[in-house]
Amino acid sequence: MHFTSEQHLDDGVVEREFTLGEIPGILWTPASASTSAPVPLILLGHPPLGLRTMYPRLVDRARHSAAEGFATATIELPGSGDRPRWPAVERARADLRRAMQAGESVSDGIVDALILPLVDRAVPEWQAALDAILALPEIGGPVAYSGGVISIGIRLAVVEPRIAAAVLFAGSFVPRAMFGEARQVTIPLHVMLQWDDEGNDRQAALDLFDAFGSEEKSLHANMGGHTGVPQFAGDVAARFFTRHLK
């Protein structure tokens, strides 16, 4: 892990950009973090639009988490941002756009081609980033995962024992194979759903929530489209993290 820049935001949060091999990432730590008082960590998931595009939303989430005493970190997803293009996934995205513009249903084949390779490649990268970040003396446990592509969150919850809780956003396509993995999830979950999300199959999201094997799981649904998540929904998620990380 190599830090490439450091800046102090006006609320005392330290923002450090890093690279892990070819993978760019950002780590935010609150002013309270120190070697004598390590803080919990939240991994910030995001859609595959590139860190630069997502930065305003990510830094806002990081600031709110820092105010609660949590460090946060994110990494660039495969094929996104400045990372090398991924032809197979690019083709799947093009097929998805064509189907949606034509008003057609999105086939299982398109969803599988778009999501499954991303999950297979991204999850080990998240685990490598977690190894490196937890080696820093000012970062401790426990660890949580928040937002992003829900299938990545599902896989991480199954294979990564260091993740103690997760907030998942039911706003992306889910391959049928992920429903089987969802049944293996046992950590506490808080799932956010936008009831009128134009790009999400509401019934599939409800079926996925039903499939999760966690004894503690909650579904927080709000009216509105994909980008209309109300501020108070974020406040509820913050209380969920406080309950499970402190």
PDB file of C-alpha atoms in Angstrom:
ATOM      1  CA  MET A   1       0.000   0.000   0.000  1.00  0.00           C
ATOM      2  CA  HIS A   2       1.525   3.277  -1.124  1.00  0.00           C
ATOM      3  CA  PHE A   3       0.093   6.640  -0.070  1.00  0.00           C
ATOM      4  CA  THR A   4       0.286   9.171  -2.903  1.00  0.00           C
ATOM      5  CA  SER A   5      -1.274  12.272  -1.298  1.00  0.00           C
ATOM      6  CA  GLU A   6      -2.583  13.603   1.986  1.00  0.00           C
ATOM      7  CA  GLN A   7      -4.842  16.509   2.821  1.00  0.00           C
ATOM      8  CA  HIS A   8      -6.657  17.689   5.928  1.00  0.00           C
ATOM      9  CA  LEU A   9     -10.289  18.570   5.319  1.00  0.00           C
ATOM     10  CA  ASP A  10     -11.782  21.503   7.162  1.00  0.00           C
ATOM     11  CA  ASP A  11     -13.526  19.307   9.746  1.00  0.00           C
ATOM     12  CA  GLY A  12     -10.303  17.601  10.792  1.00  0.00           C
ATOM     13  CA  VAL A  13     -10.746  14.532   8.605  1.00  0.00           C
ATOM     14  CA  VAL A  14      -7.514  13.303   7.036  1.00  0.00           C
ATOM     15  CA  GLU A  15      -7.914  12.176   3.420  1.00  0.00           C
ATOM     16  CA  ARG A  16      -5.158  10.009   1.952  1.00  0.00           C
ATOM     17  CA  GLU A  17      -5.116   8.680  -1.583  1.00  0.00           C
ATOM     18  CA  PHE A  18      -3.264   5.407  -2.070  1.00  0.00           C
ATOM     19  CA  THR A  19      -2.463   2.738  -4.586  1.00  0.00           C
ATOM     20  CA  LEU A  20      -2.480  -0.991  -3.950  1.00  0.00           C
ATOM     21  CA  GLY A  21      -0.648  -2.372  -6.949  1.00  0.00           C
ATOM     22  CA  GLU A  22      -2.660  -0.972  -9.864  1.00  0.00           C
ATOM     23  CA  ILE A  23      -5.712  -0.235  -7.705  1.00  0.00           C
ATOM     24  CA  PRO A  24      -6.333   3.384  -6.621  1.00  0.00           C
ATOM     25  CA  GLY A  25      -8.159   4.080  -3.385  1.00  0.00           C
ATOM     26  CA  ILE A  26      -8.907   6.685  -0.739  1.00  0.00           C
ATOM     27  CA  LEU A  27      -8.758   6.421   3.047  1.00  0.00           C
ATOM     28  CA  TRP A  28     -10.444   8.913   5.368  1.00  0.00           C
ATOM     29  CA  THR A  29      -9.679   8.970   9.098  1.00  0.00           C
ATOM     30  CA  PRO A  30     -11.280  11.114  11.799  1.00  0.00           C
ATOM     31  CA  ALA A  31      -9.230  13.446  13.966  1.00  0.00           C
ATOM     32  CA  SER A  32      -9.769  11.070  16.880  1.00  0.00           C
ATOM     33  CA  ALA A  33      -7.853   8.232  15.205  1.00  0.00           C
ATOM     34  CA  SER A  34      -4.457   7.468  16.728  1.00  0.00           C
ATOM     35  CA  THR A  35      -2.136   4.587  17.431  1.00  0.00           C
ATOM     36  CA  SER A  36      -3.391   4.570  21.032  1.00  0.00           C
ATOM     37  CA  ALA A  37      -7.060   4.818  20.029  1.00  0.00           C
ATOM     38  CA  PRO A  38      -7.603   2.935  16.751  1.00  0.00           C
ATOM     39  CA  VAL A  39     -11.014   3.408  15.170  1.00  0.00           C
ATOM     40  CA  PRO A  40     -13.471   1.058  13.426  1.00  0.00           C
ATOM     41  CA  LEU A  41     -13.550   0.952   9.631  1.00  0.00           C
ATOM     42  CA  ILE A  42     -16.353   1.172   7.074  1.00  0.00           C
ATOM     43  CA  LEU A  43     -15.672   0.094   3.482  1.00  0.00           C
ATOM     44  CA  LEU A  44     -17.530   2.443   1.144  1.00  0.00           C
ATOM     45  CA  GLY A  45     -18.949   0.654  -1.874  1.00  0.00           C
ATOM     46  CA  HIS A  46     -20.031   2.585  -4.966  1.00  0.00           C
ATOM     47  CA  PRO A  47     -21.314   1.920  -8.500  1.00  0.00           C
ATOM     48  CA  PRO A  48     -18.787   1.373 -11.331  1.00  0.00           C
ATOM     49  CA  LEU A  49     -18.773   5.013 -12.436  1.00  0.00           C
ATOM     50  CA  GLY A  50     -15.224   5.860 -11.330  1.00  0.00           C
ATOM     51  CA  LEU A  51     -13.878   7.347  -8.095  1.00  0.00           C
ATOM     52  CA  ARG A  52     -13.594  10.841  -9.584  1.00  0.00           C
ATOM     53  CA  THR A  53     -17.248  10.820 -10.603  1.00  0.00           C
ATOM     54  CA  MET A  54     -18.363   9.426  -7.253  1.00  0.00           C
ATOM     55  CA  TYR A  55     -15.982  11.515  -5.110  1.00  0.00           C
ATOM     56  CA  PRO A  56     -18.506  14.170  -3.940  1.00  0.00           C
ATOM     57  CA  ARG A  57     -20.857  11.503  -2.612  1.00  0.00           C
ATOM     58  CA  LEU A  58     -18.046   9.412  -1.164  1.00  0.00           C
ATOM     59  CA  VAL A  59     -16.401  12.273   0.717  1.00  0.00           C
ATOM     60  CA  ASP A  60     -19.793  13.318   2.091  1.00  0.00           C
ATOM     61  CA  ARG A  61     -20.353   9.797   3.410  1.00  0.00           C
ATOM     62  CA  ALA A  62     -16.798   9.771   4.798  1.00  0.00           C
ATOM     63  CA  ARG A  63     -17.316  13.060   6.650  1.00  0.00           C
ATOM     64  CA  HIS A  64     -20.527  11.832   8.253  1.00  0.00           C
ATOM     65  CA  SER A  65     -18.843   8.582   9.287  1.00  0.00           C
ATOM     66  CA  ALA A  66     -15.838  10.440  10.712  1.00  0.00           C
ATOM     67  CA  ALA A  67     -18.195  12.515  12.855  1.00  0.00           C
ATOM     68  CA  GLU A  68     -19.353   9.221  14.386  1.00  0.00           C
ATOM     69  CA  GLY A  69     -15.748   8.140  14.978  1.00  0.00           C
ATOM     70  CA  PHE A  70     -15.282   5.790  12.021  1.00  0.00           C
ATOM     71  CA  ALA A  71     -12.573   5.597   9.384  1.00  0.00           C
ATOM     72  CA  THR A  72     -13.745   4.893   5.849  1.00  0.00           C
ATOM     73  CA  ALA A  73     -12.039   3.611   2.727  1.00  0.00           C
ATOM     74  CA  THR A  74     -12.886   2.919  -0.881  1.00  0.00           C
ATOM     75  CA  ILE A  75     -11.151   1.507  -3.954  1.00  0.00           C
ATOM     76  CA  GLU A  76     -11.623   1.862  -7.698  1.00  0.00           C
ATOM     77  CA  LEU A  77     -13.608  -1.011  -9.164  1.00  0.00           C
ATOM     78  CA  PRO A  78     -12.151  -3.136 -11.981  1.00  0.00           C
ATOM     79  CA  GLY A  79     -12.674  -1.563 -15.393  1.00  0.00           C
ATOM     80  CA  SER A  80     -13.658   1.820 -13.911  1.00  0.00           C
ATOM     81  CA  GLY A  81     -12.004   5.216 -13.624  1.00  0.00           C
ATOM     82  CA  ASP A  82      -8.417   5.195 -14.846  1.00  0.00           C
ATOM     83  CA  ARG A  83      -8.114   1.414 -14.639  1.00  0.00           C
ATOM     84  CA  PRO A  84      -7.828  -0.562 -17.902  1.00  0.00           C
ATOM     85  CA  ARG A  85     -11.078  -1.027 -19.802  1.00  0.00           C
ATOM     86  CA  TRP A  86     -12.767  -4.419 -19.498  1.00  0.00           C
ATOM     87  CA  PRO A  87     -14.144  -5.342 -22.947  1.00  0.00           C
ATOM     88  CA  ALA A  88     -16.495  -8.116 -21.799  1.00  0.00           C
ATOM     89  CA  VAL A  89     -18.136  -5.917 -19.177  1.00  0.00           C
ATOM     90  CA  GLU A  90     -18.249  -2.963 -21.586  1.00  0.00           C
ATOM     91  CA  ARG A  91     -20.211  -5.159 -24.009  1.00  0.00           C
ATOM     92  CA  ALA A  92     -22.584  -6.205 -21.239  1.00  0.00           C
ATOM     93  CA  ARG A  93     -23.159  -2.557 -20.292  1.00  0.00           C
ATOM     94  CA  ALA A  94     -23.913  -1.733 -23.914  1.00  0.00           C
ATOM     95  CA  ASP A  95     -26.397  -4.618 -24.098  1.00  0.00           C
ATOM     96  CA  LEU A  96     -28.011  -3.383 -20.884  1.00  0.00           C
ATOM     97  CA  ARG A  97     -28.377   0.157 -22.246  1.00  0.00           C
ATOM     98  CA  ARG A  98     -29.907  -1.108 -25.485  1.00  0.00           C
ATOM     99  CA  ALA A  99     -32.440  -3.269 -23.638  1.00  0.00           C
ATOM    100  CA  MET A 100     -33.472  -0.477 -21.280  1.00  0.00           C
ATOM    101  CA  GLN A 101     -33.716   2.140 -24.054  1.00  0.00           C
ATOM    102  CA  ALA A 102     -35.907  -0.239 -26.051  1.00  0.00           C
ATOM    103  CA  GLY A 103     -38.145  -0.829 -23.031  1.00  0.00           C
ATOM    104  CA  GLU A 104     -37.278  -4.518 -23.005  1.00  0.00           C
ATOM    105  CA  SER A 105     -36.770  -6.704 -19.961  1.00  0.00           C
ATOM    106  CA  VAL A 106     -33.135  -7.246 -19.039  1.00  0.00           C
ATOM    107  CA  SER A 107     -32.233 -10.891 -19.578  1.00  0.00           C
ATOM    108  CA  ASP A 108     -30.500 -13.080 -17.010  1.00  0.00           C
ATOM    109  CA  GLY A 109     -27.634 -13.465 -19.479  1.00  0.00           C
ATOM    110  CA  ILE A 110     -26.985  -9.711 -19.560  1.00  0.00           C
ATOM    111  CA  VAL A 111     -27.149  -9.446 -15.768  1.00  0.00           C
ATOM    112  CA  ASP A 112     -24.783 -12.398 -15.306  1.00  0.00           C
ATOM    113  CA  ALA A 113     -22.282 -11.015 -17.842  1.00  0.00           C
ATOM    114  CA  LEU A 114     -22.379  -7.589 -16.201  1.00  0.00           C
ATOM    115  CA  ILE A 115     -22.274  -8.494 -12.510  1.00  0.00           C
ATOM    116  CA  LEU A 116     -20.682 -11.910 -11.912  1.00  0.00           C
ATOM    117  CA  PRO A 117     -17.231 -11.130 -13.399  1.00  0.00           C
ATOM    118  CA  LEU A 118     -17.195  -7.847 -11.463  1.00  0.00           C
ATOM    119  CA  VAL A 119     -17.942  -9.641  -8.196  1.00  0.00           C
ATOM    120  CA  ASP A 120     -15.318 -12.334  -8.865  1.00  0.00           C
ATOM    121  CA  ARG A 121     -12.614  -9.749  -9.477  1.00  0.00           C
ATOM    122  CA  ALA A 122     -13.623  -6.965  -7.086  1.00  0.00           C
ATOM    123  CA  VAL A 123     -14.094  -8.988  -3.896  1.00  0.00           C
ATOM    124  CA  PRO A 124     -10.475 -10.260  -3.661  1.00  0.00           C
ATOM    125  CA  GLU A 125      -9.324  -6.682  -4.301  1.00  0.00           C
ATOM    126  CA  TRP A 126     -11.476  -5.422  -1.436  1.00  0.00           C
ATOM    127  CA  GLN A 127      -9.977  -8.134   0.776  1.00  0.00           C
ATOM    128  CA  ALA A 128      -6.438  -7.118  -0.196  1.00  0.00           C
ATOM    129  CA  ALA A 129      -7.274  -3.499   0.590  1.00  0.00           C
ATOM    130  CA  LEU A 130      -8.698  -4.556   3.939  1.00  0.00           C
ATOM    131  CA  ASP A 131      -5.476  -6.434   4.745  1.00  0.00           C
ATOM    132  CA  ALA A 132      -3.424  -3.307   4.041  1.00  0.00           C
ATOM    133  CA  ILE A 133      -5.687  -0.845   5.858  1.00  0.00           C
ATOM    134  CA  LEU A 134      -6.016  -2.953   9.011  1.00  0.00           C
ATOM    135  CA  ALA A 135      -2.227  -3.099   9.170  1.00  0.00           C
ATOM    136  CA  LEU A 136      -2.228   0.658   9.916  1.00  0.00           C
ATOM    137  CA  PRO A 137      -1.936   1.260  13.673  1.00  0.00           C
ATOM    138  CA  GLU A 138      -4.686   3.910  13.765  1.00  0.00           C
ATOM    139  CA  ILE A 139      -7.263   1.567  12.197  1.00  0.00           C
ATOM    140  CA  GLY A 140      -8.825  -1.207  14.243  1.00  0.00           C
ATOM    141  CA  GLY A 141     -11.931  -3.299  14.085  1.00  0.00           C
ATOM    142  CA  PRO A 142     -14.649  -4.111  13.733  1.00  0.00           C
ATOM    143  CA  VAL A 143     -15.258  -3.583  10.003  1.00  0.00           C
ATOM    144  CA  ALA A 144     -18.454  -2.916   8.066  1.00  0.00           C
ATOM    145  CA  TYR A 145     -19.391  -2.604   4.406  1.00  0.00           C
ATOM    146  CA  SER A 146     -21.690   0.097   3.073  1.00  0.00           C
ATOM    147  CA  GLY A 147     -23.542   0.595  -0.221  1.00  0.00           C
ATOM    148  CA  GLY A 148     -22.302   0.028  -3.746  1.00  0.00           C
ATOM    149  CA  VAL A 149     -23.106  -2.943  -5.962  1.00  0.00           C
ATOM    150  CA  ILE A 150     -25.228  -5.156  -3.732  1.00  0.00           C
ATOM    151  CA  SER A 151     -23.808  -8.393  -5.172  1.00  0.00           C
ATOM    152  CA  ILE A 152     -20.303  -7.339  -4.101  1.00  0.00           C
ATOM    153  CA  GLY A 153     -21.622  -6.714  -0.600  1.00  0.00           C
ATOM    154  CA  ILE A 154     -23.273 -10.131  -0.551  1.00  0.00           C
ATOM    155  CA  ARG A 155     -20.108 -11.947  -1.602  1.00  0.00           C
ATOM    156  CA  LEU A 156     -17.985 -10.018   0.917  1.00  0.00           C
ATOM    157  CA  ALA A 157     -20.431 -10.817   3.699  1.00  0.00           C
ATOM    158  CA  VAL A 158     -20.113 -14.521   2.858  1.00  0.00           C
ATOM    159  CA  VAL A 159     -16.350 -14.868   2.377  1.00  0.00           C
ATOM    160  CA  GLU A 160     -14.840 -12.163   4.616  1.00  0.00           C
ATOM    161  CA  PRO A 161     -15.098 -12.988   8.331  1.00  0.00           C
ATOM    162  CA  ARG A 162     -13.732  -9.595   9.383  1.00  0.00           C
ATOM    163  CA  ILE A 163     -16.886  -7.825   8.201  1.00  0.00           C
ATOM    164  CA  ALA A 164     -19.255  -7.602  11.158  1.00  0.00           C
ATOM    165  CA  ALA A 165     -22.227  -5.771   9.604  1.00  0.00           C
ATOM    166  CA  ALA A 166     -23.367  -4.262   6.321  1.00  0.00           C
ATOM    167  CA  VAL A 167     -25.668  -1.613   4.912  1.00  0.00           C
ATOM    168  CA  LEU A 168     -26.743  -2.669   1.424  1.00  0.00           C
ATOM    169  CA  PHE A 169     -28.533  -0.607  -1.228  1.00  0.00           C
ATOM    170  CA  ALA A 170     -31.070  -2.558  -3.276  1.00  0.00           C
ATOM    171  CA  GLY A 171     -30.458  -0.537  -6.410  1.00  0.00           C
ATOM    172  CA  SER A 172     -28.564  -2.769  -8.806  1.00  0.00           C
ATOM    173  CA  PHE A 173     -29.276  -5.870 -10.868  1.00  0.00           C
ATOM    174  CA  VAL A 174     -28.726  -9.154  -9.022  1.00  0.00           C
ATOM    175  CA  PRO A 175     -27.835 -12.436 -10.789  1.00  0.00           C
ATOM    176  CA  ARG A 176     -29.970 -15.385  -9.758  1.00  0.00           C
ATOM    177  CA  ALA A 177     -26.853 -17.165  -8.489  1.00  0.00           C
ATOM    178  CA  MET A 178     -26.439 -14.469  -5.816  1.00  0.00           C
ATOM    179  CA  PHE A 179     -29.709 -15.512  -4.173  1.00  0.00           C
ATOM    180  CA  GLY A 180     -28.026 -18.739  -3.099  1.00  0.00           C
ATOM    181  CA  GLU A 181     -25.137 -16.772  -1.623  1.00  0.00           C
ATOM    182  CA  ALA A 182     -27.582 -14.443   0.135  1.00  0.00           C
ATOM    183  CA  ARG A 183     -28.878 -17.423   2.112  1.00  0.00           C
ATOM    184  CA  GLN A 184     -25.348 -17.859   3.509  1.00  0.00           C
ATOM    185  CA  VAL A 185     -25.177 -14.299   4.859  1.00  0.00           C
ATOM    186  CA  THR A 186     -25.465 -14.275   8.647  1.00  0.00           C
ATOM    187  CA  ILE A 187     -24.135 -10.855   9.715  1.00  0.00           C
ATOM    188  CA  PRO A 188     -26.522  -8.047  10.757  1.00  0.00           C
ATOM    189  CA  LEU A 189     -27.923  -6.265   7.680  1.00  0.00           C
ATOM    190  CA  HIS A 190     -29.658  -2.974   7.024  1.00  0.00           C
ATOM    191  CA  VAL A 191     -31.059  -2.886   3.476  1.00  0.00           C
ATOM    192  CA  MET A 192     -32.149   0.368   1.832  1.00  0.00           C
ATOM    193  CA  LEU A 193     -34.714   0.315  -0.987  1.00  0.00           C
ATOM    194  CA  GLN A 194     -36.057   3.156  -3.117  1.00  0.00           C
ATOM    195  CA  TRP A 195     -39.632   2.092  -3.843  1.00  0.00           C
ATOM    196  CA  ASP A 196     -39.820   3.765  -7.273  1.00  0.00           C
ATOM    197  CA  ASP A 197     -36.264   2.986  -8.408  1.00  0.00           C
ATOM    198  CA  GLU A 198     -36.489   3.061 -12.188  1.00  0.00           C
ATOM    199  CA  GLY A 199     -33.519   0.751 -12.680  1.00  0.00           C
ATOM    200  CA  ASN A 200     -34.355  -1.841 -10.069  1.00  0.00           C
ATOM    201  CA  ASP A 201     -36.829  -4.715  -9.961  1.00  0.00           C
ATOM    202  CA  ARG A 202     -38.694  -4.062  -6.728  1.00  0.00           C
ATOM    203  CA  GLN A 203     -40.021  -7.608  -6.369  1.00  0.00           C
ATOM    204  CA  ALA A 204     -36.549  -9.053  -6.953  1.00  0.00           C
ATOM    205  CA  ALA A 205     -35.215  -6.730  -4.237  1.00  0.00           C
ATOM    206  CA  LEU A 206     -37.895  -7.938  -1.828  1.00  0.00           C
ATOM    207  CA  ASP A 207     -37.196 -11.570  -2.722  1.00  0.00           C
ATOM    208  CA  LEU A 208     -33.481 -10.991  -2.125  1.00  0.00           C
ATOM    209  CA  PHE A 209     -34.165  -9.490   1.290  1.00  0.00           C
ATOM    210  CA  ASP A 210     -36.289 -12.521   2.139  1.00  0.00           C
ATOM    211  CA  ALA A 211     -33.417 -14.798   1.070  1.00  0.00           C
ATOM    212  CA  PHE A 212     -30.819 -13.297   3.426  1.00  0.00           C
ATOM    213  CA  GLY A 213     -29.976 -15.754   6.180  1.00  0.00           C
ATOM    214  CA  SER A 214     -29.226 -13.115   8.836  1.00  0.00           C
ATOM    215  CA  GLU A 215     -31.174 -13.317  12.070  1.00  0.00           C
ATOM    216  CA  GLU A 216     -30.941  -9.542  12.336  1.00  0.00           C
ATOM    217  CA  LYS A 217     -31.977  -7.857   9.105  1.00  0.00           C
ATOM    218  CA  SER A 218     -34.059  -4.764   8.463  1.00  0.00           C
ATOM    219  CA  LEU A 219     -35.506  -3.264   5.283  1.00  0.00           C
ATOM    220  CA  HIS A 220     -35.811   0.517   5.088  1.00  0.00           C
ATOM    221  CA  ALA A 221     -37.941   1.492   2.080  1.00  0.00           C
ATOM    222  CA  ASN A 222     -38.633   5.055   0.962  1.00  0.00           C
ATOM    223  CA  MET A 223     -40.668   6.514  -1.859  1.00  0.00           C
ATOM    224  CA  GLY A 224     -38.690   7.961  -4.759  1.00  0.00           C
ATOM    225  CA  GLY A 225     -36.293   7.070  -7.521  1.00  0.00           C
ATOM    226  CA  HIS A 226     -32.742   5.734  -7.492  1.00  0.00           C
ATOM    227  CA  THR A 227     -31.051   8.997  -6.487  1.00  0.00           C
ATOM    228  CA  GLY A 228     -33.801  10.207  -4.148  1.00  0.00           C
ATOM    229  CA  VAL A 229     -32.592   8.630  -0.909  1.00  0.00           C
ATOM    230  CA  PRO A 230     -33.673  11.033   1.870  1.00  0.00           C
ATOM    231  CA  GLN A 231     -31.164  12.371   4.376  1.00  0.00           C
ATOM    232  CA  PHE A 232     -32.920  10.730   7.299  1.00  0.00           C
ATOM    233  CA  ALA A 233     -32.351   7.311   5.687  1.00  0.00           C
ATOM    234  CA  GLY A 234     -28.630   7.949   5.997  1.00  0.00           C
ATOM    235  CA  ASP A 235     -29.123   8.882   9.642  1.00  0.00           C
ATOM    236  CA  VAL A 236     -30.832   5.542  10.290  1.00  0.00           C
ATOM    237  CA  ALA A 237     -27.934   3.713   8.608  1.00  0.00           C
ATOM    238  CA  ALA A 238     -25.465   5.668  10.771  1.00  0.00           C
ATOM    239  CA  ARG A 239     -27.238   4.502  13.918  1.00  0.00           C
ATOM    240  CA  PHE A 240     -27.043   0.927  12.627  1.00  0.00           C
ATOM    241  CA  PHE A 241     -23.250   1.244  12.295  1.00  0.00           C
ATOM    242  CA  THR A 242     -22.931   2.812  15.741  1.00  0.00           C
ATOM    243  CA  ARG A 243     -24.852  -0.123  17.197  1.00  0.00           C
ATOM    244  CA  HIS A 244     -22.606  -2.735  15.589  1.00  0.00           C
ATOM    245  CA  LEU A 245     -19.182  -1.102  15.450  1.00  0.00           C
ATOM    246  CA  LYS A 246     -18.935   0.450  18.908  1.00  0.00           C
TER     247      LYS A 246
END
